Amino acid sequence: MSRPAFILFLLFASALCVLQFAFRRLPWHVVGIKKPIPVKGFHRHNLTEYKEYSMTRFLSTYEPIWLYNTTANAGRECEVDEMKMINRLSVILMRSYYENKAKVSAYIQVILQSVTEELMYLSKKMRCAVIRITVVPGLEAAGPEIIYDLRVRNFSLSRGPSNGCKKKFAKLAAKSSRIYEAKCQDILRSKLAQQLTIQGKEVPRNGHLR
């Protein structure tokens, strides 16, 4: 290598080092980018270490997402979510279920960075997820209610939730109710008149995953 070429190589390498150092010290808030922060204790085998991004990836699908098991009081059957719109901050979905043998559907807006929903586990291929939901009570209640949901994408129902999802849900949920059955697929094909309700509010509304 000639002397001029060697000097040029050294200058190029020095410039790369400076750029790398500057990038690490980049003022993310100034350029309008939220700097990712690794989540302590989150499963490293997942597609991402960041819970907000993982929740978005799990919900970003045209596949229906079913409530498979839950620790909540089971007053409904065959609950399923169909995504209508999603962005970095929120998702608008159509939730359908049977209540007293009648089909109920509702548009719900879920804030992805809300502190009330927390992704506890996401399977490697995003087949299923375990979600912790904090329901803020009314003034008369003693404290917040914690609910755990096991949710499964439609394409994975033939095999069921992954072993990882089942183990994590069993560890968190002492008692739970099975919500999904094979007959629930009929709710996606049902053309019967349905009750469109969102607890008396206009659509869409801010809501929980439960």
PDB file of C-alpha atoms in Angstrom:
ATOM      1  CA  MET A   1       0.000   0.000   0.000  1.00  0.00           C
ATOM      2  CA  SER A   2       1.430   3.383  -0.997  1.00  0.00           C
ATOM      3  CA  ARG A   3       1.995   6.093   1.624  1.00  0.00           C
ATOM      4  CA  PRO A   4      -0.851   8.376   0.360  1.00  0.00           C
ATOM      5  CA  ALA A   5      -3.273   5.441   0.318  1.00  0.00           C
ATOM      6  CA  PHE A   6      -2.237   4.441   3.841  1.00  0.00           C
ATOM      7  CA  ILE A   7      -2.765   7.992   5.137  1.00  0.00           C
ATOM      8  CA  LEU A   8      -6.192   8.081   3.452  1.00  0.00           C
ATOM      9  CA  PHE A   9      -7.103   4.782   5.116  1.00  0.00           C
ATOM     10  CA  LEU A  10      -6.108   6.124   8.556  1.00  0.00           C
ATOM     11  CA  LEU A  11      -8.217   9.255   8.033  1.00  0.00           C
ATOM     12  CA  PHE A  12     -11.212   7.145   6.994  1.00  0.00           C
ATOM     13  CA  ALA A  13     -10.871   4.873  10.040  1.00  0.00           C
ATOM     14  CA  SER A  14     -10.599   7.884  12.347  1.00  0.00           C
ATOM     15  CA  ALA A  15     -13.750   9.393  10.853  1.00  0.00           C
ATOM     16  CA  LEU A  16     -15.651   6.162  11.472  1.00  0.00           C
ATOM     17  CA  CYS A  17     -14.593   6.141  15.123  1.00  0.00           C
ATOM     18  CA  VAL A  18     -15.754   9.734  15.568  1.00  0.00           C
ATOM     19  CA  LEU A  19     -19.123   8.973  13.956  1.00  0.00           C
ATOM     20  CA  GLN A  20     -19.624   5.898  16.135  1.00  0.00           C
ATOM     21  CA  PHE A  21     -18.877   7.888  19.295  1.00  0.00           C
ATOM     22  CA  ALA A  22     -21.184  10.718  18.217  1.00  0.00           C
ATOM     23  CA  PHE A  23     -24.004   8.273  17.442  1.00  0.00           C
ATOM     24  CA  ARG A  24     -23.784   6.751  20.911  1.00  0.00           C
ATOM     25  CA  ARG A  25     -24.037  10.233  22.460  1.00  0.00           C
ATOM     26  CA  LEU A  26     -26.803  11.331  20.091  1.00  0.00           C
ATOM     27  CA  PRO A  27     -29.415  13.534  21.858  1.00  0.00           C
ATOM     28  CA  TRP A  28     -32.379  11.346  20.932  1.00  0.00           C
ATOM     29  CA  HIS A  29     -34.947  13.748  22.413  1.00  0.00           C
ATOM     30  CA  VAL A  30     -33.641  16.596  20.225  1.00  0.00           C
ATOM     31  CA  VAL A  31     -34.139  14.693  16.980  1.00  0.00           C
ATOM     32  CA  GLY A  32     -37.547  13.437  18.101  1.00  0.00           C
ATOM     33  CA  ILE A  33     -36.604   9.765  18.541  1.00  0.00           C
ATOM     34  CA  LYS A  34     -37.280   7.821  21.701  1.00  0.00           C
ATOM     35  CA  LYS A  35     -34.105   5.981  22.647  1.00  0.00           C
ATOM     36  CA  PRO A  36     -34.819   2.251  23.153  1.00  0.00           C
ATOM     37  CA  ILE A  37     -34.237   1.020  26.701  1.00  0.00           C
ATOM     38  CA  PRO A  38     -33.696  -2.706  27.285  1.00  0.00           C
ATOM     39  CA  VAL A  39     -36.314  -4.198  29.595  1.00  0.00           C
ATOM     40  CA  LYS A  40     -34.785  -5.877  32.631  1.00  0.00           C
ATOM     41  CA  GLY A  41     -35.591  -9.568  32.835  1.00  0.00           C
ATOM     42  CA  PHE A  42     -37.373  -9.782  29.481  1.00  0.00           C
ATOM     43  CA  HIS A  43     -36.905 -12.946  27.437  1.00  0.00           C
ATOM     44  CA  ARG A  44     -33.891 -12.537  25.159  1.00  0.00           C
ATOM     45  CA  HIS A  45     -35.063 -15.171  22.672  1.00  0.00           C
ATOM     46  CA  ASN A  46     -37.909 -12.911  21.571  1.00  0.00           C
ATOM     47  CA  LEU A  47     -37.660 -10.946  18.342  1.00  0.00           C
ATOM     48  CA  THR A  48     -37.031  -7.789  20.355  1.00  0.00           C
ATOM     49  CA  GLU A  49     -36.007  -6.843  23.876  1.00  0.00           C
ATOM     50  CA  TYR A  50     -38.348  -3.876  24.017  1.00  0.00           C
ATOM     51  CA  LYS A  51     -41.858  -4.461  25.333  1.00  0.00           C
ATOM     52  CA  GLU A  52     -43.550  -1.607  23.492  1.00  0.00           C
ATOM     53  CA  TYR A  53     -42.154  -2.780  20.165  1.00  0.00           C
ATOM     54  CA  SER A  54     -42.970  -6.428  20.924  1.00  0.00           C
ATOM     55  CA  MET A  55     -46.601  -5.613  21.678  1.00  0.00           C
ATOM     56  CA  THR A  56     -46.825  -3.734  18.385  1.00  0.00           C
ATOM     57  CA  ARG A  57     -45.304  -6.653  16.480  1.00  0.00           C
ATOM     58  CA  PHE A  58     -47.728  -9.110  18.064  1.00  0.00           C
ATOM     59  CA  LEU A  59     -50.758  -6.968  17.231  1.00  0.00           C
ATOM     60  CA  SER A  60     -49.545  -6.053  13.725  1.00  0.00           C
ATOM     61  CA  THR A  61     -51.313  -8.809  11.817  1.00  0.00           C
ATOM     62  CA  TYR A  62     -54.379  -9.439   9.699  1.00  0.00           C
ATOM     63  CA  GLU A  63     -54.767 -12.699  11.620  1.00  0.00           C
ATOM     64  CA  PRO A  64     -57.525 -12.698  14.236  1.00  0.00           C
ATOM     65  CA  ILE A  65     -56.116 -12.858  17.769  1.00  0.00           C
ATOM     66  CA  TRP A  66     -58.072 -15.010  20.208  1.00  0.00           C
ATOM     67  CA  LEU A  67     -58.427 -14.809  23.960  1.00  0.00           C
ATOM     68  CA  TYR A  68     -57.440 -18.392  24.772  1.00  0.00           C
ATOM     69  CA  ASN A  69     -57.341 -18.331  28.585  1.00  0.00           C
ATOM     70  CA  THR A  70     -57.899 -15.594  31.143  1.00  0.00           C
ATOM     71  CA  THR A  71     -58.002 -15.092  34.882  1.00  0.00           C
ATOM     72  CA  ALA A  72     -60.886 -12.624  34.506  1.00  0.00           C
ATOM     73  CA  ASN A  73     -64.449 -13.576  35.318  1.00  0.00           C
ATOM     74  CA  ALA A  74     -65.663 -15.488  32.269  1.00  0.00           C
ATOM     75  CA  GLY A  75     -68.932 -13.813  31.369  1.00  0.00           C
ATOM     76  CA  ARG A  76     -68.383 -14.181  27.645  1.00  0.00           C
ATOM     77  CA  GLU A  77     -67.340 -16.765  25.067  1.00  0.00           C
ATOM     78  CA  CYS A  78     -65.215 -16.796  21.915  1.00  0.00           C
ATOM     79  CA  GLU A  79     -63.564 -13.399  22.321  1.00  0.00           C
ATOM     80  CA  VAL A  80     -61.533 -12.403  19.261  1.00  0.00           C
ATOM     81  CA  ASP A  81     -59.793  -9.223  18.116  1.00  0.00           C
ATOM     82  CA  GLU A  82     -59.421  -8.157  14.478  1.00  0.00           C
ATOM     83  CA  MET A  83     -56.993  -5.309  13.825  1.00  0.00           C
ATOM     84  CA  LYS A  84     -58.302  -2.376  11.805  1.00  0.00           C
ATOM     85  CA  MET A  85     -55.544   0.223  12.176  1.00  0.00           C
ATOM     86  CA  ILE A  86     -52.234   0.332  14.015  1.00  0.00           C
ATOM     87  CA  ASN A  87     -49.452   2.864  14.438  1.00  0.00           C
ATOM     88  CA  ARG A  88     -46.605   3.514  16.858  1.00  0.00           C
ATOM     89  CA  LEU A  89     -48.889   4.790  19.612  1.00  0.00           C
ATOM     90  CA  SER A  90     -52.185   2.935  19.411  1.00  0.00           C
ATOM     91  CA  VAL A  91     -54.258   0.280  17.709  1.00  0.00           C
ATOM     92  CA  ILE A  92     -57.921   0.269  16.739  1.00  0.00           C
ATOM     93  CA  LEU A  93     -59.465  -3.174  16.740  1.00  0.00           C
ATOM     94  CA  MET A  94     -62.843  -4.824  16.371  1.00  0.00           C
ATOM     95  CA  ARG A  95     -63.583  -7.089  19.327  1.00  0.00           C
ATOM     96  CA  SER A  96     -66.302  -9.719  19.004  1.00  0.00           C
ATOM     97  CA  TYR A  97     -67.624 -12.258  21.496  1.00  0.00           C
ATOM     98  CA  TYR A  98     -70.760 -14.088  22.569  1.00  0.00           C
ATOM     99  CA  GLU A  99     -72.634 -12.901  25.628  1.00  0.00           C
ATOM    100  CA  ASN A 100     -75.867 -14.642  26.610  1.00  0.00           C
ATOM    101  CA  LYS A 101     -75.682 -16.422  23.228  1.00  0.00           C
ATOM    102  CA  ALA A 102     -75.785 -13.086  21.365  1.00  0.00           C
ATOM    103  CA  LYS A 103     -72.893 -11.768  19.296  1.00  0.00           C
ATOM    104  CA  VAL A 104     -71.476  -8.471  20.506  1.00  0.00           C
ATOM    105  CA  SER A 105     -68.947  -6.426  18.529  1.00  0.00           C
ATOM    106  CA  ALA A 106     -67.187  -3.226  19.524  1.00  0.00           C
ATOM    107  CA  TYR A 107     -64.467  -0.936  18.218  1.00  0.00           C
ATOM    108  CA  ILE A 108     -61.765  -0.405  20.826  1.00  0.00           C
ATOM    109  CA  GLN A 109     -58.731   1.862  20.781  1.00  0.00           C
ATOM    110  CA  VAL A 110     -55.784   0.527  22.764  1.00  0.00           C
ATOM    111  CA  ILE A 111     -52.898   2.796  23.746  1.00  0.00           C
ATOM    112  CA  LEU A 112     -49.746   0.726  23.225  1.00  0.00           C
ATOM    113  CA  GLN A 113     -47.623   2.623  25.763  1.00  0.00           C
ATOM    114  CA  SER A 114     -50.299   2.496  28.433  1.00  0.00           C
ATOM    115  CA  VAL A 115     -49.151   1.391  31.872  1.00  0.00           C
ATOM    116  CA  THR A 116     -52.276  -0.762  32.250  1.00  0.00           C
ATOM    117  CA  GLU A 117     -51.164  -3.398  29.705  1.00  0.00           C
ATOM    118  CA  GLU A 118     -47.829  -5.162  30.060  1.00  0.00           C
ATOM    119  CA  LEU A 119     -46.429  -7.856  27.807  1.00  0.00           C
ATOM    120  CA  MET A 120     -45.089 -10.603  30.057  1.00  0.00           C
ATOM    121  CA  TYR A 121     -44.131 -13.151  27.409  1.00  0.00           C
ATOM    122  CA  LEU A 122     -44.038 -13.354  23.623  1.00  0.00           C
ATOM    123  CA  SER A 123     -43.297 -16.607  21.811  1.00  0.00           C
ATOM    124  CA  LYS A 124     -40.373 -16.641  19.402  1.00  0.00           C
ATOM    125  CA  LYS A 125     -42.558 -16.890  16.285  1.00  0.00           C
ATOM    126  CA  MET A 126     -45.242 -14.605  17.749  1.00  0.00           C
ATOM    127  CA  ARG A 127     -47.762 -17.446  17.932  1.00  0.00           C
ATOM    128  CA  CYS A 128     -48.990 -16.347  21.344  1.00  0.00           C
ATOM    129  CA  ALA A 129     -48.468 -13.869  24.147  1.00  0.00           C
ATOM    130  CA  VAL A 130     -49.117 -13.549  27.864  1.00  0.00           C
ATOM    131  CA  ILE A 131     -50.380 -10.110  28.867  1.00  0.00           C
ATOM    132  CA  ARG A 132     -50.807  -8.591  32.313  1.00  0.00           C
ATOM    133  CA  ILE A 133     -53.685  -6.110  32.569  1.00  0.00           C
ATOM    134  CA  THR A 134     -54.236  -3.739  35.468  1.00  0.00           C
ATOM    135  CA  VAL A 135     -57.874  -2.701  35.773  1.00  0.00           C
ATOM    136  CA  VAL A 136     -58.205   0.551  37.688  1.00  0.00           C
ATOM    137  CA  PRO A 137     -61.213   0.224  40.024  1.00  0.00           C
ATOM    138  CA  GLY A 138     -63.852   2.713  41.014  1.00  0.00           C
ATOM    139  CA  LEU A 139     -63.735   4.725  44.221  1.00  0.00           C
ATOM    140  CA  GLU A 140     -65.491   2.011  46.225  1.00  0.00           C
ATOM    141  CA  ALA A 141     -63.078  -0.788  45.274  1.00  0.00           C
ATOM    142  CA  ALA A 142     -60.190  -1.789  47.521  1.00  0.00           C
ATOM    143  CA  GLY A 143     -57.492  -1.690  44.851  1.00  0.00           C
ATOM    144  CA  PRO A 144     -56.583  -2.437  41.232  1.00  0.00           C
ATOM    145  CA  GLU A 145     -57.447  -5.816  39.759  1.00  0.00           C
ATOM    146  CA  ILE A 146     -54.710  -7.770  38.000  1.00  0.00           C
ATOM    147  CA  ILE A 147     -55.767  -9.937  35.055  1.00  0.00           C
ATOM    148  CA  TYR A 148     -53.620 -12.274  32.980  1.00  0.00           C
ATOM    149  CA  ASP A 149     -54.587 -13.130  29.415  1.00  0.00           C
ATOM    150  CA  LEU A 150     -53.180 -15.839  27.159  1.00  0.00           C
ATOM    151  CA  ARG A 151     -53.773 -14.706  23.580  1.00  0.00           C
ATOM    152  CA  VAL A 152     -53.139 -16.744  20.442  1.00  0.00           C
ATOM    153  CA  ARG A 153     -52.972 -15.844  16.771  1.00  0.00           C
ATOM    154  CA  ASN A 154     -55.457 -17.657  14.561  1.00  0.00           C
ATOM    155  CA  PHE A 155     -52.869 -19.595  12.531  1.00  0.00           C
ATOM    156  CA  SER A 156     -51.537 -21.253  15.699  1.00  0.00           C
ATOM    157  CA  LEU A 157     -54.824 -22.652  16.969  1.00  0.00           C
ATOM    158  CA  SER A 158     -54.316 -26.073  15.384  1.00  0.00           C
ATOM    159  CA  ARG A 159     -51.252 -26.560  17.599  1.00  0.00           C
ATOM    160  CA  GLY A 160     -52.387 -24.365  20.451  1.00  0.00           C
ATOM    161  CA  PRO A 161     -50.190 -22.000  22.465  1.00  0.00           C
ATOM    162  CA  SER A 162     -46.462 -22.664  22.568  1.00  0.00           C
ATOM    163  CA  ASN A 163     -44.991 -24.471  25.562  1.00  0.00           C
ATOM    164  CA  GLY A 164     -43.360 -21.230  26.646  1.00  0.00           C
ATOM    165  CA  CYS A 165     -46.677 -19.374  26.656  1.00  0.00           C
ATOM    166  CA  LYS A 166     -48.405 -22.152  28.578  1.00  0.00           C
ATOM    167  CA  LYS A 167     -45.665 -22.367  31.197  1.00  0.00           C
ATOM    168  CA  LYS A 168     -45.531 -18.609  31.708  1.00  0.00           C
ATOM    169  CA  PHE A 169     -49.323 -18.325  31.976  1.00  0.00           C
ATOM    170  CA  ALA A 170     -49.527 -21.260  34.404  1.00  0.00           C
ATOM    171  CA  LYS A 171     -46.854 -19.651  36.563  1.00  0.00           C
ATOM    172  CA  LEU A 172     -48.760 -16.359  36.761  1.00  0.00           C
ATOM    173  CA  ALA A 173     -52.337 -17.648  36.865  1.00  0.00           C
ATOM    174  CA  ALA A 174     -53.379 -19.868  39.766  1.00  0.00           C
ATOM    175  CA  LYS A 175     -56.915 -20.145  38.347  1.00  0.00           C
ATOM    176  CA  SER A 176     -58.138 -19.376  34.850  1.00  0.00           C
ATOM    177  CA  SER A 177     -61.007 -19.928  32.443  1.00  0.00           C
ATOM    178  CA  ARG A 178     -60.731 -21.418  28.969  1.00  0.00           C
ATOM    179  CA  ILE A 179     -62.399 -19.034  26.513  1.00  0.00           C
ATOM    180  CA  TYR A 180     -61.538 -20.483  23.103  1.00  0.00           C
ATOM    181  CA  GLU A 181     -63.142 -23.623  21.673  1.00  0.00           C
ATOM    182  CA  ALA A 182     -63.112 -24.946  18.105  1.00  0.00           C
ATOM    183  CA  LYS A 183     -66.706 -23.808  17.589  1.00  0.00           C
ATOM    184  CA  CYS A 184     -65.597 -20.208  18.132  1.00  0.00           C
ATOM    185  CA  GLN A 185     -64.487 -19.969  14.485  1.00  0.00           C
ATOM    186  CA  ASP A 186     -68.164 -19.520  13.620  1.00  0.00           C
ATOM    187  CA  ILE A 187     -68.104 -16.026  15.095  1.00  0.00           C
ATOM    188  CA  LEU A 188     -65.857 -14.881  12.232  1.00  0.00           C
ATOM    189  CA  ARG A 189     -68.352 -16.169   9.665  1.00  0.00           C
ATOM    190  CA  SER A 190     -71.512 -15.133  11.468  1.00  0.00           C
ATOM    191  CA  LYS A 191     -73.740 -12.835   9.412  1.00  0.00           C
ATOM    192  CA  LEU A 192     -76.443 -12.628  12.049  1.00  0.00           C
ATOM    193  CA  ALA A 193     -77.565  -9.282  13.351  1.00  0.00           C
ATOM    194  CA  GLN A 194     -75.132  -8.204  16.027  1.00  0.00           C
ATOM    195  CA  GLN A 195     -75.255  -5.737  18.863  1.00  0.00           C
ATOM    196  CA  LEU A 196     -72.719  -2.961  18.305  1.00  0.00           C
ATOM    197  CA  THR A 197     -71.979  -1.462  21.680  1.00  0.00           C
ATOM    198  CA  ILE A 198     -69.161   0.198  23.508  1.00  0.00           C
ATOM    199  CA  GLN A 199     -70.699   0.694  26.907  1.00  0.00           C
ATOM    200  CA  GLY A 200     -72.728   3.652  25.735  1.00  0.00           C
ATOM    201  CA  LYS A 201     -69.775   5.588  24.270  1.00  0.00           C
ATOM    202  CA  GLU A 202     -69.011   6.642  20.718  1.00  0.00           C
ATOM    203  CA  VAL A 203     -66.434   4.713  18.733  1.00  0.00           C
ATOM    204  CA  PRO A 204     -63.527   4.463  18.846  1.00  0.00           C
ATOM    205  CA  ARG A 205     -62.710   4.776  22.520  1.00  0.00           C
ATOM    206  CA  ASN A 206     -59.633   4.330  24.666  1.00  0.00           C
ATOM    207  CA  GLY A 207     -59.808   0.912  26.253  1.00  0.00           C
ATOM    208  CA  HIS A 208     -57.968  -2.019  27.722  1.00  0.00           C
ATOM    209  CA  LEU A 209     -57.194  -5.336  26.111  1.00  0.00           C
ATOM    210  CA  ARG A 210     -59.819  -6.738  28.482  1.00  0.00           C
TER     211      ARG A 210
END
